Amino acid sequence: IGSLSPFEFTVMFSLQNMKMVSVPTKAFGNFFEGDCYIVLNNKGAAQSIDVHYWIGNSSSQDEQGAAAIYVTQLDEYLGGSPVQYREVQGYESPQFRSYFKSGIIYKTGGVSSGFTHVDTNSYNILRLMHVKGKKHVTAKEVEVSWNSFNNGDIFLLDTGKLIVQWNGPQSNRTEKLKAVLLAQDIRDRERGGRAQIGVVEGSNERESPELMKIMTTVLGEKPNKLKDAIPDEKHDQMQTNSVRLYHVFENGGNLVVQEVATQPLTQDLLLSSDCFIVDHKGSSVMVWKGKRASKVERQEAMNRALGYIKAKNYPPSTGVEVMSEGGESAMFKHLFKSWTEKGQTKGLGSTHTVGKIAKVDQVKFDVMELHAHPELAAQQRMVDDASGDVTVWRIENLELVEVDPKTLGQFYGGDCYLVLYTYLRSNQKQYILYMWQGRHATQDEIAACAYQAVTVDSKYNGAPVQVRVVMGKEPRHFLAIFKGKFIIFEGGTGRAGAANPESSTRLFQVRGTNEMNTKATEVPARASSLNSNDVFLLKTDRVCYLWYGKGCSGDERVMAKTTSDVLFRQDKQVVMEGQEPANFWVALGGKSSYASDKRLQKEELIHSPRLFECSNQTGRFRMTEVYDFAQSDLDEDDVMLLDTWEELFLWIGKHANKSETTDAWKSAQEYLRSHPAGRDPDTPIISIKQGNEPPTFTGWFDAWDPLKWKVSLIADLSNSPNRACGKYLDPKLLVNKEASELPEGVDPSQREEYLSDVDFESLLGTNRADFQRLPKWRQNDLKKKAGLF
């Protein structure tokens, strides 16, 4: 391997005669079922190395054992830093599949059959491949016969110089495109780009008589009826909350596996001197190797995992991960309630954790910096510097009533509110609609709040990002828009003329260091509510006390003074912790113990974001995780769930159906409830629609393209090629339309120029470069079939 590059790369090895042999780049993604392979993925110097060993269904036990030994040797050579994965044919992890963007091809045979991986000059080929998958495609060689076909999938008939793609009548647009990309990949890598690709729609074979003639010559006459659609392989399920931690150690020469804890797990349970097994039942088995564990224990980690799987009678295909202390995988960390790493930093400033009190960020925001670096906006959960326009409505008698601007920022636990925030990005208005639910609001009011949110959303043509906010769980940006004057009254209502229960004594806890992060929350007026790390406001009939805990900072005191001016007009009296007058304790019903932990400063907990596809296209609602995600993984036909730990985003594709949207919202709540790390069920859930993504969402994606889904034409469209401008139209505006029905400026004879690359390949079955090389009559034939002529 030599010295690893600081840049990301992937290398692949096959086992031939029990020796590792490098696989040529052109053969990446081709796996012979009789062999075993090792795939090493280096994410760069600053990140980790992943080593996978792949087991073919027909491989021998000796080959599988040799692969495991080589992986252990690689791990030692690389200093024990890699995360090791065991992959079984047909059950590969999303991470493994993500390395092969064009798909994985299973080939019959192996070393014993005398195969050669790639011969780009050979056309003496005849094979039929069954293509399955939507996010990650797999293609398996099957019998070259109509008996192998079914109505729901896609098949590639490869004759060497021609690859015919047959699309089952029940296959969808995304599956067709993925199959086209796989066919192109075979052409380019195995035929040196010198093979032709043709597409046959199984629902309309008469439109492709020449290709059907070739298929019947090879396969024989097509039967009157093909097999019904075969259900897709089982999708990844949502995480199970059945997670157990086992301590693995030697005792008198015997191996002991002892259960330590169930979910939620905490990091302090892991001891550097030993090894541990985390059983994520139904998903994977993970082995963690402590830095001070013995060499024998570390070398035997993979065998321990396999032995555990066998003892538990788990399927042989159960996923296995082996990792060392300090090199844990993102999935492993997600199973723990909290996870910190030495020296880790995040964002623009430090974060303080104050006893049991919520985090407070000491960060100043530069709005231009946030716009220029969306990844920063995502990490800080701030779309801008909160200087936009704010409109607040209260739910009264199930209707919206605008709140008096004089009381802006004052929220009552017995009410529900809608907060519309408007800001500019690239001179375009953007909207965030917050739905704040009081702890004591009625179910009717909560339902009315959701209903009224739909009304407001419709008024702005679906553009607002919708955020559900539960009282006490306000996201950072929500706090910032009230400029340090956000106040929560525990009960009652803010409605005009309402008779709220008035107490002569009220206690408010103030947290925050500046206008961007400060809020005051009413707490029970008793001594046990105090905390040495914060400032409290105690209102009595005669005086308002500002109580400064020993751990509070000067900035916190300043913000508490600002808040007290909003809440109370009477005189303020500063009280230092430990110097309280007798009347102070009398007002709280007597002195008693309270939280007085010393302020602790530590880095903010970091968890990698996770993306899930939410779909019911198979007739049943499922959530499937997308590994190593990018913007292109956001499927316009579905709803996607992005989990950034502090919040959940529901991204709604423009072609997603209503039931998917409804089920996705319910599943997001169930996802939080059942998460093995014991997640807060009141974590904010943010709903956004395709084309209206805020930077707090786009910042989690590398190289986000804001023009990807634009469908409007620019003013000078008629004078310049649309594709050159980077602007595309929705295919619905172009397909099967008369010239008079086309958008203004579109050339009826060049409609394909206004399609995105994805839509172009989906509709025409080829990419732009190959299309341009075709004779004119063939181009027109493809355009006619696609409804573009």
mmCIF file of C-alpha atoms in Angstrom, residues 79-235:
data_model
loop_
_atom_site.group_PDB
_atom_site.id
_atom_site.type_symbol
_atom_site.label_atom_id
_atom_site.label_comp_id
_atom_site.label_asym_id
_atom_site.label_seq_id
_atom_site.Cartn_x
_atom_site.Cartn_y
_atom_site.Cartn_z
ATOM 1 C CA GLY A 79 -1.539 1.232 13.309
ATOM 2 C CA GLY A 80 -4.909 -0.187 14.339
ATOM 3 C CA SER A 81 -6.760 2.901 13.101
ATOM 4 C CA PRO A 82 -9.032 1.400 10.386
ATOM 5 C CA VAL A 83 -12.625 0.395 10.994
ATOM 6 C CA GLN A 84 -13.044 -3.163 9.700
ATOM 7 C CA TYR A 85 -16.243 -4.348 8.028
ATOM 8 C CA ARG A 86 -17.376 -7.793 6.938
ATOM 9 C CA GLU A 87 -19.589 -7.717 3.831
ATOM 10 C CA VAL A 88 -21.651 -10.632 2.502
ATOM 11 C CA GLN A 89 -22.867 -10.806 -1.099
ATOM 12 C CA GLY A 90 -26.377 -9.436 -1.374
ATOM 13 C CA TYR A 91 -26.260 -7.856 2.097
ATOM 14 C CA GLU A 92 -23.601 -5.185 1.614
ATOM 15 C CA SER A 93 -23.734 -2.145 3.866
ATOM 16 C CA PRO A 94 -24.837 1.206 2.404
ATOM 17 C CA GLN A 95 -21.329 2.497 3.058
ATOM 18 C CA PHE A 96 -19.768 -0.279 0.946
ATOM 19 C CA ARG A 97 -22.268 0.216 -1.872
ATOM 20 C CA SER A 98 -21.584 3.950 -1.878
ATOM 21 C CA TYR A 99 -18.034 3.333 -3.163
ATOM 22 C CA PHE A 100 -19.433 2.023 -6.452
ATOM 23 C CA LYS A 101 -21.579 4.869 -7.727
ATOM 24 C CA SER A 102 -22.565 3.126 -10.953
ATOM 25 C CA GLY A 103 -23.536 -0.078 -9.180
ATOM 26 C CA ILE A 104 -22.241 -3.536 -8.239
ATOM 27 C CA ILE A 105 -22.142 -6.391 -10.754
ATOM 28 C CA TYR A 106 -22.150 -9.993 -9.538
ATOM 29 C CA LYS A 107 -20.413 -12.305 -12.018
ATOM 30 C CA THR A 108 -20.522 -16.068 -12.080
ATOM 31 C CA GLY A 109 -17.277 -17.976 -11.570
ATOM 32 C CA GLY A 110 -14.058 -17.061 -9.806
ATOM 33 C CA VAL A 111 -10.334 -17.696 -9.800
ATOM 34 C CA SER A 112 -10.833 -21.410 -10.406
ATOM 35 C CA SER A 113 -12.724 -20.630 -13.629
ATOM 36 C CA GLY A 114 -9.688 -18.829 -15.024
ATOM 37 C CA PHE A 115 -11.415 -15.478 -15.400
ATOM 38 C CA THR A 116 -9.749 -12.257 -16.455
ATOM 39 C CA HIS A 117 -11.119 -9.127 -14.839
ATOM 40 C CA VAL A 118 -11.340 -6.778 -17.810
ATOM 41 C CA ASP A 119 -10.589 -7.017 -21.501
ATOM 42 C CA THR A 120 -11.631 -3.787 -23.168
ATOM 43 C CA ASN A 121 -11.089 -5.232 -26.654
ATOM 44 C CA SER A 122 -13.311 -8.309 -26.272
ATOM 45 C CA TYR A 123 -16.777 -8.332 -27.818
ATOM 46 C CA ASN A 124 -17.324 -12.091 -27.676
ATOM 47 C CA ILE A 125 -19.860 -11.674 -24.883
ATOM 48 C CA LEU A 126 -23.415 -12.786 -24.322
ATOM 49 C CA ARG A 127 -24.996 -12.294 -20.923
ATOM 50 C CA LEU A 128 -28.223 -11.134 -19.308
ATOM 51 C CA MET A 129 -28.106 -9.029 -16.147
ATOM 52 C CA HIS A 130 -30.972 -8.544 -13.728
ATOM 53 C CA VAL A 131 -30.775 -4.974 -12.379
ATOM 54 C CA LYS A 132 -32.300 -4.077 -9.015
ATOM 55 C CA GLY A 133 -32.114 -1.132 -6.675
ATOM 56 C CA LYS A 134 -32.923 2.537 -6.651
ATOM 57 C CA LYS A 135 -30.237 4.199 -4.542
ATOM 58 C CA HIS A 136 -27.563 1.515 -4.863
ATOM 59 C CA VAL A 137 -27.826 -0.657 -7.956
ATOM 60 C CA THR A 138 -26.826 -4.314 -8.149
ATOM 61 C CA ALA A 139 -26.761 -6.387 -11.334
ATOM 62 C CA LYS A 140 -26.654 -10.192 -11.223
ATOM 63 C CA GLU A 141 -25.942 -12.436 -14.179
ATOM 64 C CA VAL A 142 -28.948 -14.682 -14.865
ATOM 65 C CA GLU A 143 -29.936 -17.259 -17.457
ATOM 66 C CA VAL A 144 -30.089 -15.728 -20.938
ATOM 67 C CA SER A 145 -33.784 -16.441 -21.385
ATOM 68 C CA TRP A 146 -37.174 -14.746 -21.229
ATOM 69 C CA ASN A 147 -37.763 -16.945 -18.154
ATOM 70 C CA SER A 148 -35.449 -14.631 -16.216
ATOM 71 C CA PHE A 149 -37.571 -11.532 -16.911
ATOM 72 C CA ASN A 150 -40.316 -10.008 -14.774
ATOM 73 C CA ASN A 151 -42.547 -6.950 -15.158
ATOM 74 C CA GLY A 152 -41.142 -4.928 -12.276
ATOM 75 C CA ASP A 153 -37.396 -4.833 -12.871
ATOM 76 C CA ILE A 154 -34.863 -3.830 -15.511
ATOM 77 C CA PHE A 155 -32.685 -6.189 -17.547
ATOM 78 C CA LEU A 156 -29.541 -5.580 -19.599
ATOM 79 C CA LEU A 157 -28.920 -7.867 -22.560
ATOM 80 C CA ASP A 158 -25.200 -7.530 -23.281
ATOM 81 C CA THR A 159 -24.121 -8.843 -26.695
ATOM 82 C CA GLY A 160 -20.706 -7.215 -26.682
ATOM 83 C CA LYS A 161 -21.166 -4.489 -29.279
ATOM 84 C CA LEU A 162 -24.729 -3.681 -28.206
ATOM 85 C CA ILE A 163 -26.275 -3.393 -24.752
ATOM 86 C CA VAL A 164 -30.070 -3.451 -24.774
ATOM 87 C CA GLN A 165 -31.811 -2.099 -21.670
ATOM 88 C CA TRP A 166 -35.322 -3.510 -21.214
ATOM 89 C CA ASN A 167 -37.410 -1.569 -18.698
ATOM 90 C CA GLY A 168 -40.163 -3.508 -16.969
ATOM 91 C CA PRO A 169 -43.606 -1.873 -17.284
ATOM 92 C CA GLN A 170 -43.742 -1.391 -13.501
ATOM 93 C CA SER A 171 -40.218 0.048 -13.079
ATOM 94 C CA ASN A 172 -39.961 3.735 -12.148
ATOM 95 C CA ARG A 173 -38.098 6.712 -13.552
ATOM 96 C CA THR A 174 -35.231 6.642 -11.039
ATOM 97 C CA GLU A 175 -34.593 2.924 -11.545
ATOM 98 C CA LYS A 176 -34.460 3.434 -15.305
ATOM 99 C CA LEU A 177 -31.918 6.209 -14.987
ATOM 100 C CA LYS A 178 -29.735 4.180 -12.628
ATOM 101 C CA ALA A 179 -29.783 1.279 -15.085
ATOM 102 C CA VAL A 180 -28.778 3.629 -17.935
ATOM 103 C CA LEU A 181 -25.807 4.826 -15.882
ATOM 104 C CA LEU A 182 -24.793 1.218 -15.215
ATOM 105 C CA ALA A 183 -25.040 0.349 -18.930
ATOM 106 C CA GLN A 184 -22.900 3.375 -19.767
ATOM 107 C CA ASP A 185 -20.367 2.336 -17.141
ATOM 108 C CA ILE A 186 -20.098 -1.154 -18.675
ATOM 109 C CA ARG A 187 -19.688 0.361 -22.141
ATOM 110 C CA ASP A 188 -16.981 2.798 -21.056
ATOM 111 C CA ARG A 189 -14.959 0.530 -18.780
ATOM 112 C CA GLU A 190 -15.331 -2.881 -20.399
ATOM 113 C CA ARG A 191 -15.683 -1.895 -24.087
ATOM 114 C CA GLY A 192 -13.526 1.225 -24.135
ATOM 115 C CA GLY A 193 -16.616 3.277 -25.031
ATOM 116 C CA ARG A 194 -17.121 1.373 -28.309
ATOM 117 C CA ALA A 195 -20.479 -0.323 -27.627
ATOM 118 C CA GLN A 196 -23.953 0.994 -28.441
ATOM 119 C CA ILE A 197 -26.770 1.268 -25.890
ATOM 120 C CA GLY A 198 -30.441 0.894 -26.771
ATOM 121 C CA VAL A 199 -33.484 1.230 -24.523
ATOM 122 C CA VAL A 200 -36.736 -0.719 -24.824
ATOM 123 C CA GLU A 201 -39.780 0.245 -22.786
ATOM 124 C CA GLY A 202 -41.473 -2.993 -21.791
ATOM 125 C CA SER A 203 -44.816 -1.195 -21.782
ATOM 126 C CA ASN A 204 -44.382 -0.044 -25.397
ATOM 127 C CA GLU A 205 -42.098 -2.482 -27.236
ATOM 128 C CA ARG A 206 -43.626 -1.631 -30.628
ATOM 129 C CA GLU A 207 -41.769 1.683 -30.556
ATOM 130 C CA SER A 208 -38.417 -0.159 -30.714
ATOM 131 C CA PRO A 209 -38.822 -2.775 -33.496
ATOM 132 C CA GLU A 210 -35.099 -3.014 -34.346
ATOM 133 C CA LEU A 211 -34.051 -3.628 -30.750
ATOM 134 C CA MET A 212 -36.870 -6.107 -30.159
ATOM 135 C CA LYS A 213 -35.745 -8.025 -33.249
ATOM 136 C CA ILE A 214 -32.288 -8.377 -31.702
ATOM 137 C CA MET A 215 -33.755 -9.492 -28.380
ATOM 138 C CA THR A 216 -35.970 -12.165 -29.963
ATOM 139 C CA THR A 217 -33.031 -13.413 -32.066
ATOM 140 C CA VAL A 218 -31.018 -13.979 -28.870
ATOM 141 C CA LEU A 219 -33.796 -14.938 -26.445
ATOM 142 C CA GLY A 220 -36.350 -16.488 -28.761
ATOM 143 C CA GLU A 221 -39.965 -15.418 -29.115
ATOM 144 C CA LYS A 222 -41.237 -13.487 -26.115
ATOM 145 C CA PRO A 223 -43.946 -15.334 -24.127
ATOM 146 C CA ASN A 224 -47.384 -13.763 -23.897
ATOM 147 C CA LYS A 225 -47.015 -13.170 -20.179
ATOM 148 C CA LEU A 226 -43.939 -12.503 -18.034
ATOM 149 C CA LYS A 227 -43.584 -13.102 -14.310
ATOM 150 C CA ASP A 228 -45.066 -10.628 -11.866
ATOM 151 C CA ALA A 229 -42.836 -8.013 -10.264
ATOM 152 C CA ILE A 230 -40.446 -9.369 -7.638
ATOM 153 C CA PRO A 231 -40.434 -7.358 -4.385
ATOM 154 C CA ASP A 232 -37.228 -5.446 -3.756
ATOM 155 C CA GLU A 233 -34.810 -6.835 -1.237
ATOM 156 C CA LYS A 234 -35.643 -5.877 2.335
ATOM 157 C CA HIS A 235 -34.946 -2.204 2.902
#
